[in-house]
mmCIF file with all atom_site columns, C-alpha atoms in Angstrom:
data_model
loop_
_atom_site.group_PDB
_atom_site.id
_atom_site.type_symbol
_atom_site.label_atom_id
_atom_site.label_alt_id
_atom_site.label_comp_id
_atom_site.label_asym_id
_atom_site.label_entity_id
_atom_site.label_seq_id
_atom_site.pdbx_PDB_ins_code
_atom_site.Cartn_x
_atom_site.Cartn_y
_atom_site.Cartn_z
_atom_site.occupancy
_atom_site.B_iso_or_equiv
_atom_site.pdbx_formal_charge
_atom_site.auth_seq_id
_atom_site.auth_comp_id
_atom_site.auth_asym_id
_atom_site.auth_atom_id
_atom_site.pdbx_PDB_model_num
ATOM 1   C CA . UNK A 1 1   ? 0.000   0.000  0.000   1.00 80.00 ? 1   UNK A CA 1
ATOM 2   C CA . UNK A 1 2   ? 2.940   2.571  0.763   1.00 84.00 ? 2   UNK A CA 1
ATOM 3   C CA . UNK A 1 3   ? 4.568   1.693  -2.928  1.00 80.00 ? 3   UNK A CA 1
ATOM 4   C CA . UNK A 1 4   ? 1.237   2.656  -4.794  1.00 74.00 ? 4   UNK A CA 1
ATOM 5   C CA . UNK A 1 5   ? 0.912   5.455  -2.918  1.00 75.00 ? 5   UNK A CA 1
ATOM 6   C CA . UNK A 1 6   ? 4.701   6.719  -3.497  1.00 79.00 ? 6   UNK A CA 1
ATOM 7   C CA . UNK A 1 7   ? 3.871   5.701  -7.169  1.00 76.00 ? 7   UNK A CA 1
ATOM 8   C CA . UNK A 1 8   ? 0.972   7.591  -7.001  1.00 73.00 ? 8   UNK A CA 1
ATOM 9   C CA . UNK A 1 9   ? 2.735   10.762 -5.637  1.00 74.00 ? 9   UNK A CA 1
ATOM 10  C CA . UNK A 1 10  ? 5.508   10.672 -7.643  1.00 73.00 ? 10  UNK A CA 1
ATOM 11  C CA . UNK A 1 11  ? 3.093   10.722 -10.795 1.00 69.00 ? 11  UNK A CA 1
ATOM 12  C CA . UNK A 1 12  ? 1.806   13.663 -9.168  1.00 71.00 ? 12  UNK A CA 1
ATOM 13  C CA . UNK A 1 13  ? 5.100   15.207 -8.402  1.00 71.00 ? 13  UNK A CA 1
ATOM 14  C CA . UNK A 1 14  ? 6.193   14.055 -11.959 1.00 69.00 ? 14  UNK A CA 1
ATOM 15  C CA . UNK A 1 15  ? 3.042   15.906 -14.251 1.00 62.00 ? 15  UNK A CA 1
ATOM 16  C CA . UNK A 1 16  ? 3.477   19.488 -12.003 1.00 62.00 ? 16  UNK A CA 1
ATOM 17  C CA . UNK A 1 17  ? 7.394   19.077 -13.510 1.00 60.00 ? 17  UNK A CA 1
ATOM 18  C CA . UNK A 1 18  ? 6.428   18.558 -17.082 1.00 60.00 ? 18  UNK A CA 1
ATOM 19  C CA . UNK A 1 19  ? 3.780   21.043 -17.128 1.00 59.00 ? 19  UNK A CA 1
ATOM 20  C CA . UNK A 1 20  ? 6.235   23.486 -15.775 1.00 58.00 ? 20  UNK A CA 1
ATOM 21  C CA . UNK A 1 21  ? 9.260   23.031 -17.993 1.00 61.00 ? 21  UNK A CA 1
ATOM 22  C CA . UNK A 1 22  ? 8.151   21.366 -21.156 1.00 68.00 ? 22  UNK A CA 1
ATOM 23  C CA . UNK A 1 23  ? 11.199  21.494 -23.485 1.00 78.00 ? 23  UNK A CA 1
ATOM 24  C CA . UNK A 1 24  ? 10.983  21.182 -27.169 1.00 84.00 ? 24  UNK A CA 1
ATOM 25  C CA . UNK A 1 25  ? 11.284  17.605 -28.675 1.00 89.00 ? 25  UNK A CA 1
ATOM 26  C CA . UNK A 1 26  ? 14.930  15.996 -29.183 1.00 91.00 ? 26  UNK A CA 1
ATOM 27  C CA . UNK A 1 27  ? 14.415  14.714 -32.176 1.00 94.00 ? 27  UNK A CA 1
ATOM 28  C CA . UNK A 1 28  ? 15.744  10.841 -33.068 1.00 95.00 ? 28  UNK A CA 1
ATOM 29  C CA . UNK A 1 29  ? 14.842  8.264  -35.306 1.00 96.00 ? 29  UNK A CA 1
ATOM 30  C CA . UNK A 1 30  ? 11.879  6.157  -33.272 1.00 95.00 ? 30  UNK A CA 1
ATOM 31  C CA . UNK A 1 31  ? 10.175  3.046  -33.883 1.00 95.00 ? 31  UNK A CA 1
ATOM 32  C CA . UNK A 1 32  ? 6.754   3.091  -32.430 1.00 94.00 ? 32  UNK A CA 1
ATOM 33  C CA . UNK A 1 33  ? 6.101   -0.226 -31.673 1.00 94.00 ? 33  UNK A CA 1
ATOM 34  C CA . UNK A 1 34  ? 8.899   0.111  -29.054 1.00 95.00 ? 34  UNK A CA 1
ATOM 35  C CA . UNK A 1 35  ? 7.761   3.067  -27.590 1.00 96.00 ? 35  UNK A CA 1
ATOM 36  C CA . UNK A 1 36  ? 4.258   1.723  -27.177 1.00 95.00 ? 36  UNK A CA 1
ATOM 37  C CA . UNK A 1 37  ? 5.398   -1.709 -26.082 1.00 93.00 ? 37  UNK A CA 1
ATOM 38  C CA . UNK A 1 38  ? 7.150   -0.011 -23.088 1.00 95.00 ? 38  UNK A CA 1
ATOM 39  C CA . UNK A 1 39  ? 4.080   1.940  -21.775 1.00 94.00 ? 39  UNK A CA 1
ATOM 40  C CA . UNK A 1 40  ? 2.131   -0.668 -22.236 1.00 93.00 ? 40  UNK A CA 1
ATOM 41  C CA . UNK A 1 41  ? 4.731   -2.390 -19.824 1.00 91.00 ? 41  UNK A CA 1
ATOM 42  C CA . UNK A 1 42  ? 5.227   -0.024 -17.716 1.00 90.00 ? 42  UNK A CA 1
ATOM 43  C CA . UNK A 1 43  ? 0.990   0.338  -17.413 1.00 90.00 ? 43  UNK A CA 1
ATOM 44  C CA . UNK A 1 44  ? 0.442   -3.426 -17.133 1.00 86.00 ? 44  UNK A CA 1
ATOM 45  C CA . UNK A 1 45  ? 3.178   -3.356 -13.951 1.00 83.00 ? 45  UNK A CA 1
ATOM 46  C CA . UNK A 1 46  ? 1.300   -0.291 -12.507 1.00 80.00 ? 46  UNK A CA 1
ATOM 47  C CA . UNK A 1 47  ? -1.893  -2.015 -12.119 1.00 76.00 ? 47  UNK A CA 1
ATOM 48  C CA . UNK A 1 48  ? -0.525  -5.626 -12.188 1.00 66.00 ? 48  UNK A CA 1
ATOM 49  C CA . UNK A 1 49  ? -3.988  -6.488 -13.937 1.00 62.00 ? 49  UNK A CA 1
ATOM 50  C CA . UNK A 1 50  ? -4.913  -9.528 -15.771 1.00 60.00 ? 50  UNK A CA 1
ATOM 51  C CA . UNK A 1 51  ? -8.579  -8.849 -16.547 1.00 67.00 ? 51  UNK A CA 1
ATOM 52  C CA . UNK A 1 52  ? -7.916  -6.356 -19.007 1.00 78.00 ? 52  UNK A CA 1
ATOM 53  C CA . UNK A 1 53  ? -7.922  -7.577 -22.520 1.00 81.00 ? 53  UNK A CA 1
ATOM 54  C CA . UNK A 1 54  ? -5.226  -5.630 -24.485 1.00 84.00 ? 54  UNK A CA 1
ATOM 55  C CA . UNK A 1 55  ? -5.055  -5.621 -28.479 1.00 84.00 ? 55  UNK A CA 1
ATOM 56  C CA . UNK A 1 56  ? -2.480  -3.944 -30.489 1.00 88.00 ? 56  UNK A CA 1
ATOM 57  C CA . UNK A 1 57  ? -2.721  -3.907 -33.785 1.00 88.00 ? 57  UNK A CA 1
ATOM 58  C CA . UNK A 1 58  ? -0.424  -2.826 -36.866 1.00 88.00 ? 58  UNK A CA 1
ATOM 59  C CA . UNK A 1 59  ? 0.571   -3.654 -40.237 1.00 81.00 ? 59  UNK A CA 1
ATOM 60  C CA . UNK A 1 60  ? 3.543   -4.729 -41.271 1.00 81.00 ? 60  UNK A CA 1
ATOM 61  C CA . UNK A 1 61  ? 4.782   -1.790 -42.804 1.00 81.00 ? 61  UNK A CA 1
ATOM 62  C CA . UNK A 1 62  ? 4.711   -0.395 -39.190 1.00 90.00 ? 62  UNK A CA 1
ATOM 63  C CA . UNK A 1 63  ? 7.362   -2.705 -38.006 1.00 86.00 ? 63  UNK A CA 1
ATOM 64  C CA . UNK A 1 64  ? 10.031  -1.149 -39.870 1.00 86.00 ? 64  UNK A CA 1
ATOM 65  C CA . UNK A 1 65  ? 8.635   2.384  -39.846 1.00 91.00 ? 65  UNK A CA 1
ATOM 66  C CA . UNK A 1 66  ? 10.504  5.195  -38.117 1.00 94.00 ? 66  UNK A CA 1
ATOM 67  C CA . UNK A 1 67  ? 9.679   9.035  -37.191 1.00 95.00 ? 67  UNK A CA 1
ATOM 68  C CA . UNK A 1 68  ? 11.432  11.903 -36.681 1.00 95.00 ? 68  UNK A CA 1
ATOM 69  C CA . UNK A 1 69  ? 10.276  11.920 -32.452 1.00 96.00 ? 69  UNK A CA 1
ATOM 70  C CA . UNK A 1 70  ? 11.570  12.488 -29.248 1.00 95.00 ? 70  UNK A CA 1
ATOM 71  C CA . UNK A 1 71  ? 11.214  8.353  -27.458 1.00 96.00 ? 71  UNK A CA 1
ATOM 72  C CA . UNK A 1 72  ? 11.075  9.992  -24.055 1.00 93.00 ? 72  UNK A CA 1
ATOM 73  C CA . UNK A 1 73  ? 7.588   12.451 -24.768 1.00 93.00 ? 73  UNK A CA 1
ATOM 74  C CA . UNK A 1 74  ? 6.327   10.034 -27.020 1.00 96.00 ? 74  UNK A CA 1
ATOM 75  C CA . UNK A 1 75  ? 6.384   7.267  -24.276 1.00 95.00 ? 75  UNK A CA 1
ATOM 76  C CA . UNK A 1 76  ? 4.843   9.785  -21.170 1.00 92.00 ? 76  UNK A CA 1
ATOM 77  C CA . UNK A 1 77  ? 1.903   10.679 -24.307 1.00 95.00 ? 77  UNK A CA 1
ATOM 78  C CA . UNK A 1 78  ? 1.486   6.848  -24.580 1.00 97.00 ? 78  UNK A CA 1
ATOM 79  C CA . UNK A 1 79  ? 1.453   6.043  -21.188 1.00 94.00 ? 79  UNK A CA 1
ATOM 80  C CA . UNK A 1 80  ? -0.239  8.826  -19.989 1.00 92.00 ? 80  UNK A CA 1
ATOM 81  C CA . UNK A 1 81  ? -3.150  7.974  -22.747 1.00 95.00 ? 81  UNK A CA 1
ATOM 82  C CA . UNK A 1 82  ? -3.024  4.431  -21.905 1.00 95.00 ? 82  UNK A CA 1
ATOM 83  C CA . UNK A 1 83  ? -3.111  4.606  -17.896 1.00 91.00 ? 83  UNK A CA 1
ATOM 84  C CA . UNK A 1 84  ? -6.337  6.916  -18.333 1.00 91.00 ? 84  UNK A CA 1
ATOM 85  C CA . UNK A 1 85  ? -8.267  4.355  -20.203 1.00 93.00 ? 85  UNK A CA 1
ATOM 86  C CA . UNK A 1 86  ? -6.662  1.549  -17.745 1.00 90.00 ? 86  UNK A CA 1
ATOM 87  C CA . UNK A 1 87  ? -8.352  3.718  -15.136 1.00 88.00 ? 87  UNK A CA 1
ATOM 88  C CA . UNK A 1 88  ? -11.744 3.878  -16.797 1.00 89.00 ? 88  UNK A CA 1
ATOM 89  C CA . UNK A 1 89  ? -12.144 0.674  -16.958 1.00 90.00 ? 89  UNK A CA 1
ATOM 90  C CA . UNK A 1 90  ? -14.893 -0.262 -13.862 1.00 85.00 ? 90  UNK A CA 1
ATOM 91  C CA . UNK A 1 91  ? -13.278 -3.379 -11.419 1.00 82.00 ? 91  UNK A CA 1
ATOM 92  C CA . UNK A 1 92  ? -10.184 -3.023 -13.672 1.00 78.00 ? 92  UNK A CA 1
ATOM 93  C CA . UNK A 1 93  ? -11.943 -5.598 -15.935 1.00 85.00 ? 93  UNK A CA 1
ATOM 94  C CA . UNK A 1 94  ? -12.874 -4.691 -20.053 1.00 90.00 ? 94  UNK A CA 1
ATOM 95  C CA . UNK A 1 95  ? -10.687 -4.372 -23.551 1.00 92.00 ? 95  UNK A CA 1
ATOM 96  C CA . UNK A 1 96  ? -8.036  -1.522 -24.216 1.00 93.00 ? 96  UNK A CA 1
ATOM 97  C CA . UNK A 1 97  ? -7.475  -1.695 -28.503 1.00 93.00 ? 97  UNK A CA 1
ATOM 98  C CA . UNK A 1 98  ? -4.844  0.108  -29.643 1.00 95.00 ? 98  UNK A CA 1
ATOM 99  C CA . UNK A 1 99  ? -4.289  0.391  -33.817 1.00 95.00 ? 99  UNK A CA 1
ATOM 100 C CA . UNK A 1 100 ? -1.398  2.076  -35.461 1.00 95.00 ? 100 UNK A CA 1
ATOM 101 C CA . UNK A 1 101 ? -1.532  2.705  -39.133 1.00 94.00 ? 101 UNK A CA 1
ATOM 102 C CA . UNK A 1 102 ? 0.311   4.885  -41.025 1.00 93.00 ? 102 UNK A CA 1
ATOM 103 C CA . UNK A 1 103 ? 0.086   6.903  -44.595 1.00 90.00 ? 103 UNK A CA 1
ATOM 104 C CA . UNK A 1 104 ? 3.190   8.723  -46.349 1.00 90.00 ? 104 UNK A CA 1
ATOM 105 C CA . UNK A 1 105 ? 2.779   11.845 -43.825 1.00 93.00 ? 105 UNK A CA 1
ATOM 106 C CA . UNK A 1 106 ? 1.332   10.698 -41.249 1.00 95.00 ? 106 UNK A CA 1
ATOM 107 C CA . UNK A 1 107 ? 1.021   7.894  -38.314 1.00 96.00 ? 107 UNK A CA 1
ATOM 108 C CA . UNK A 1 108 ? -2.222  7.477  -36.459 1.00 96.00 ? 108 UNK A CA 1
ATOM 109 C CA . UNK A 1 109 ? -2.168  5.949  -33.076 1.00 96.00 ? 109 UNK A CA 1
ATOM 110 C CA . UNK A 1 110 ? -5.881  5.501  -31.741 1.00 97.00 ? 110 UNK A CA 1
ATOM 111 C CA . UNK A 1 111 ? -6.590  3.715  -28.270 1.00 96.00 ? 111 UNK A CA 1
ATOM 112 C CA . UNK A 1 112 ? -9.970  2.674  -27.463 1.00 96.00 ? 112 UNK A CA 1
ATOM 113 C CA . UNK A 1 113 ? -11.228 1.724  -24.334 1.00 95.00 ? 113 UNK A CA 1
ATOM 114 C CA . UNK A 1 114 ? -14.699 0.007  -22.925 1.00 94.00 ? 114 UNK A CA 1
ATOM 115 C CA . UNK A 1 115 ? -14.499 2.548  -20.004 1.00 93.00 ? 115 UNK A CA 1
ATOM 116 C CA . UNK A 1 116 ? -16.939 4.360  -18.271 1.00 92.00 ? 116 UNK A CA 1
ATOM 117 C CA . UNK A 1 117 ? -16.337 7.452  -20.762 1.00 92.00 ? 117 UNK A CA 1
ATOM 118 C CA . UNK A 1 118 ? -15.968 10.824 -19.990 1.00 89.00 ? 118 UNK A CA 1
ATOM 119 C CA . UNK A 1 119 ? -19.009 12.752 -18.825 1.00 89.00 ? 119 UNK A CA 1
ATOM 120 C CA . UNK A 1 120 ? -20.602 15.075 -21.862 1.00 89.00 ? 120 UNK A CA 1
ATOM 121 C CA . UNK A 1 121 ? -20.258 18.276 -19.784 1.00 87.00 ? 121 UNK A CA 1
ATOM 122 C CA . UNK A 1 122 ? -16.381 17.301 -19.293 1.00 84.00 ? 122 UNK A CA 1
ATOM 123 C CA . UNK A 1 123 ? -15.430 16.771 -22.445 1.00 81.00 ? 123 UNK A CA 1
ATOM 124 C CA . UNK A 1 124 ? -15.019 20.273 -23.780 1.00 83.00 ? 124 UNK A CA 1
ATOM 125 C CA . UNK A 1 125 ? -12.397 20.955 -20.658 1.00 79.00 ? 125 UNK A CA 1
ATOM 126 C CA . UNK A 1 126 ? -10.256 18.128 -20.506 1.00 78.00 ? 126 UNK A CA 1
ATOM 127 C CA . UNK A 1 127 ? -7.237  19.949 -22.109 1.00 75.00 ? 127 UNK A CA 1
ATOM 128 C CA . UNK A 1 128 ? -7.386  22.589 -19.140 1.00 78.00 ? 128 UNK A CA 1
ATOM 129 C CA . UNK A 1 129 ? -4.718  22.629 -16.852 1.00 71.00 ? 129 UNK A CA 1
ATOM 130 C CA . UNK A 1 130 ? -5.754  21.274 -13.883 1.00 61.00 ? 130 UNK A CA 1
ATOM 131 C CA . UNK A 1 131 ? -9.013  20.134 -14.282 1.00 56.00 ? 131 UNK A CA 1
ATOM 132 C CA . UNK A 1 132 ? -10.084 16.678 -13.367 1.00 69.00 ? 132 UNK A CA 1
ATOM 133 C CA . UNK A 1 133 ? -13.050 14.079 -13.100 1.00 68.00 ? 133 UNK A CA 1
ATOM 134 C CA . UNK A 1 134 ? -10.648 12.076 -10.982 1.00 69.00 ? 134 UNK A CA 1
ATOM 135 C CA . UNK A 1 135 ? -9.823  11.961 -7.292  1.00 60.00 ? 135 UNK A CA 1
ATOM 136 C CA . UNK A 1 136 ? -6.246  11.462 -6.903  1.00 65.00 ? 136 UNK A CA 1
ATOM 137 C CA . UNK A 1 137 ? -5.260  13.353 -10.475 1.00 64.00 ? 137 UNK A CA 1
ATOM 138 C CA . UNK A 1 138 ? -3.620  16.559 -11.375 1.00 60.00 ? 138 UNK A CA 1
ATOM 139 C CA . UNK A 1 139 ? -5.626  17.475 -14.526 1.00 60.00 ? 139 UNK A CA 1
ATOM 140 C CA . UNK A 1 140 ? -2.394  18.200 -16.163 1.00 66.00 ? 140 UNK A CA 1
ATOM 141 C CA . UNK A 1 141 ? -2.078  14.871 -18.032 1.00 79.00 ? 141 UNK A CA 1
ATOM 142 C CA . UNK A 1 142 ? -4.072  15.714 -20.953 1.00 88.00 ? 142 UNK A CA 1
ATOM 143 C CA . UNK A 1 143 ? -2.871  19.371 -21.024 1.00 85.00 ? 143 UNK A CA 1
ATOM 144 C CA . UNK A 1 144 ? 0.895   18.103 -20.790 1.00 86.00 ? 144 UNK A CA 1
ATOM 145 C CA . UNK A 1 145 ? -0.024  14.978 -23.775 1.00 91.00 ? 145 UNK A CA 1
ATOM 146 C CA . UNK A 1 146 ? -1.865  17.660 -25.947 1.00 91.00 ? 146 UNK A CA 1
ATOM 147 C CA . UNK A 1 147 ? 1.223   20.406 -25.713 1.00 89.00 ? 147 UNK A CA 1
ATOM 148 C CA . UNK A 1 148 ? 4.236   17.124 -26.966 1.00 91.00 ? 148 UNK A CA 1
ATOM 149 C CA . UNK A 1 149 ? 2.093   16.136 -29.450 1.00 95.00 ? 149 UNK A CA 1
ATOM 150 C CA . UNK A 1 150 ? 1.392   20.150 -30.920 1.00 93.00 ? 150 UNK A CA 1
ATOM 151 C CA . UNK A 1 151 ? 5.270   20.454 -29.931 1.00 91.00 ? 151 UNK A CA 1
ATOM 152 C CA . UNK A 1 152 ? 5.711   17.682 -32.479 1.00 95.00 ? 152 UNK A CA 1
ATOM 153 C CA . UNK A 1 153 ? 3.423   18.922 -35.291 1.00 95.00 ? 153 UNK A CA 1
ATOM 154 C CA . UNK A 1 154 ? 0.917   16.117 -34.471 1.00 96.00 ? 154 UNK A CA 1
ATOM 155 C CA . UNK A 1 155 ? -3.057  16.394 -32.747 1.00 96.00 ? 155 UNK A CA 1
ATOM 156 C CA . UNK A 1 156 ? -4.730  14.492 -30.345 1.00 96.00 ? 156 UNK A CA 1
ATOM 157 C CA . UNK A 1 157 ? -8.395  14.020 -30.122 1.00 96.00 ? 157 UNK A CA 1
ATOM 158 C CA . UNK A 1 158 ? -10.655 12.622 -27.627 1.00 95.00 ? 158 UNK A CA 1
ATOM 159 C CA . UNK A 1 159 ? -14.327 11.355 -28.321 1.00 95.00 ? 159 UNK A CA 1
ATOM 160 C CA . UNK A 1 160 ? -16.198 9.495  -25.648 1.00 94.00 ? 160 UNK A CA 1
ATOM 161 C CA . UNK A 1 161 ? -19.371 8.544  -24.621 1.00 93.00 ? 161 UNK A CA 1
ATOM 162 C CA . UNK A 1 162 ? -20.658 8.395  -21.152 1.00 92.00 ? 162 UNK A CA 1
ATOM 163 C CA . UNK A 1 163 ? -21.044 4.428  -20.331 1.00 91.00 ? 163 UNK A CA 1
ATOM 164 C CA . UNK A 1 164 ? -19.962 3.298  -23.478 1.00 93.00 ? 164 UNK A CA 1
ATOM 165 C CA . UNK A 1 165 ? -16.188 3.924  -23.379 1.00 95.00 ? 165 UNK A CA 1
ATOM 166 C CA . UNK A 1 166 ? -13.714 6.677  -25.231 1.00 95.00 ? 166 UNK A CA 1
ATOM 167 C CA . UNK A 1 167 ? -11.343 6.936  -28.249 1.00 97.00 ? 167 UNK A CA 1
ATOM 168 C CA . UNK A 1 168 ? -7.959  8.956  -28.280 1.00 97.00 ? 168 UNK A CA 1
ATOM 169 C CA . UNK A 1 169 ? -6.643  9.809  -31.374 1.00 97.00 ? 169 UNK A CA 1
ATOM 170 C CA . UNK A 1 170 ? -3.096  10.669 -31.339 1.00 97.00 ? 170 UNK A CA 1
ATOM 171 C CA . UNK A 1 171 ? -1.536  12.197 -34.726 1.00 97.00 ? 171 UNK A CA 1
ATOM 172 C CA . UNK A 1 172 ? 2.050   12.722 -35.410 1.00 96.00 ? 172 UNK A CA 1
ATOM 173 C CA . UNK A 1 173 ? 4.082   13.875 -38.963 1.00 96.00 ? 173 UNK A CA 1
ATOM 174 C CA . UNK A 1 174 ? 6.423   10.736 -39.974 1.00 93.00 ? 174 UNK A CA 1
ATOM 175 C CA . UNK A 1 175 ? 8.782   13.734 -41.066 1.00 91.00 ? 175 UNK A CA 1
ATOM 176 C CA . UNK A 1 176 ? 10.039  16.447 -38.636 1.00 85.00 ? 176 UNK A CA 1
ATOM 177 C CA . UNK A 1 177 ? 8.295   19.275 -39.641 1.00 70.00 ? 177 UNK A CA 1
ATOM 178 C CA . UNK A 1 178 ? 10.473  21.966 -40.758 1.00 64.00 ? 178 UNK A CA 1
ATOM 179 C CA . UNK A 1 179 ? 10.429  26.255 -39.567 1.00 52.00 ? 179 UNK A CA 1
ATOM 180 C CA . UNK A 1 180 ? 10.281  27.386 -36.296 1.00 36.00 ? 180 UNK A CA 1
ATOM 181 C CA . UNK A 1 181 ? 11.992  24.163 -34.543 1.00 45.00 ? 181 UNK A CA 1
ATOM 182 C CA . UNK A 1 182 ? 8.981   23.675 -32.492 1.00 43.00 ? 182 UNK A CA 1
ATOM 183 C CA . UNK A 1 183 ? 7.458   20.939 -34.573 1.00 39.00 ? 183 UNK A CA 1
ATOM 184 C CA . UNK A 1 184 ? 4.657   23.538 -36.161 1.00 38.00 ? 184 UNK A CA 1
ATOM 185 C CA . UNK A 1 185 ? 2.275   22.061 -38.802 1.00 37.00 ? 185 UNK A CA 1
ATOM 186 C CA . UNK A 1 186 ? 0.146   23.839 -41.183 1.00 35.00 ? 186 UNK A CA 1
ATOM 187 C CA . UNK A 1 187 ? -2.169  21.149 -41.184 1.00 37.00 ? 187 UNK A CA 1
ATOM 188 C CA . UNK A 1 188 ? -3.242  21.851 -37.590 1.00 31.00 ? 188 UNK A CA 1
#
């Protein structure tokens, strides 16, 4: 009980730090499927669960496919994304999907979950800093996943429906995008 509760305030401890000196990506060649299969570790060990069903599913071109990312923000995005729908899951028990596909600009990671979902009057504030549906959270996950992935020239969107579960949409360039070093797209 102590360790999860350590854990649980060094998460804590941990998001107030990234929110207050988020530093532009360092760039590196990344495969994805590395980066997800460690925070999907890392979130498997944090709620040493067995009763959640986890798919992952990607082509084969994926396997081989690298981005122009920075492996450390990329993995606190994935985890971050993946402990939330870990937590909505009611008794720890349901299915977490996650798909990766890719096109010649882009690669689309989307994680679905058979949550609880996020309640309809939420939804439009989840990206503010420091708001919360949760008990023990900071609000400053989402805020802190949302800024990487705009400091990257990528997106991520949420849609969810109350009892049903929620999808998270997470967008990044394949390419580094090129001008003001912060990762700006046009596309946005």
């Amino acid at each position: 009980n102590i360790e999860k509760k350590v854990l649980e305030g060094s998460h804590i401890i941990n998001n107030l730090l990234n929110y207050a000196r988020l530093k532009l990506p360092q760039y590196e060649p990344v495969n994805i499927l590395d980066v997800l299969a460690e925070s999907l570790e890392t979130v498997n060990s944090r709620f040493l669960t067995h009763m959640v069903e986890v798919e992952v599913n990607a082509g084969d071109m994926i396997a081989g496919l690298r981005i122009d990312a920075d492996p450390h923000q990329l993995g606190e995005v994935l985890t971050n994304v993946l402990t939330n729908a870990f937590q909505a899951l009611p008794d720890r028990t349901g299915r977490v999907g996650v798909t990766v596909t890719a096109g010649d600009e882009w690669l689309e990671i989307l994680i679905t979950d058979t949550g609880t979902g996020i309640p309809a009057g939420a939804l439009p504030r989840i990206y503010e800093p420091f708001f919360t549906t949760k008990s023990k959270g900071t609000g400053l996950g989402l805020t802190i996943c949302s800024e990487v992935l705009h400091l990257h020239g990528g997106t991520l969107e949420i849609e969810s429906t109350e009892g049903e579960g929620t999808m998270v949409r997470v967008r990044l360039p394949i390419k580094r995008r090129q001008g003001n070093g912060r990762g700006h797209s046009a596309d946005r």
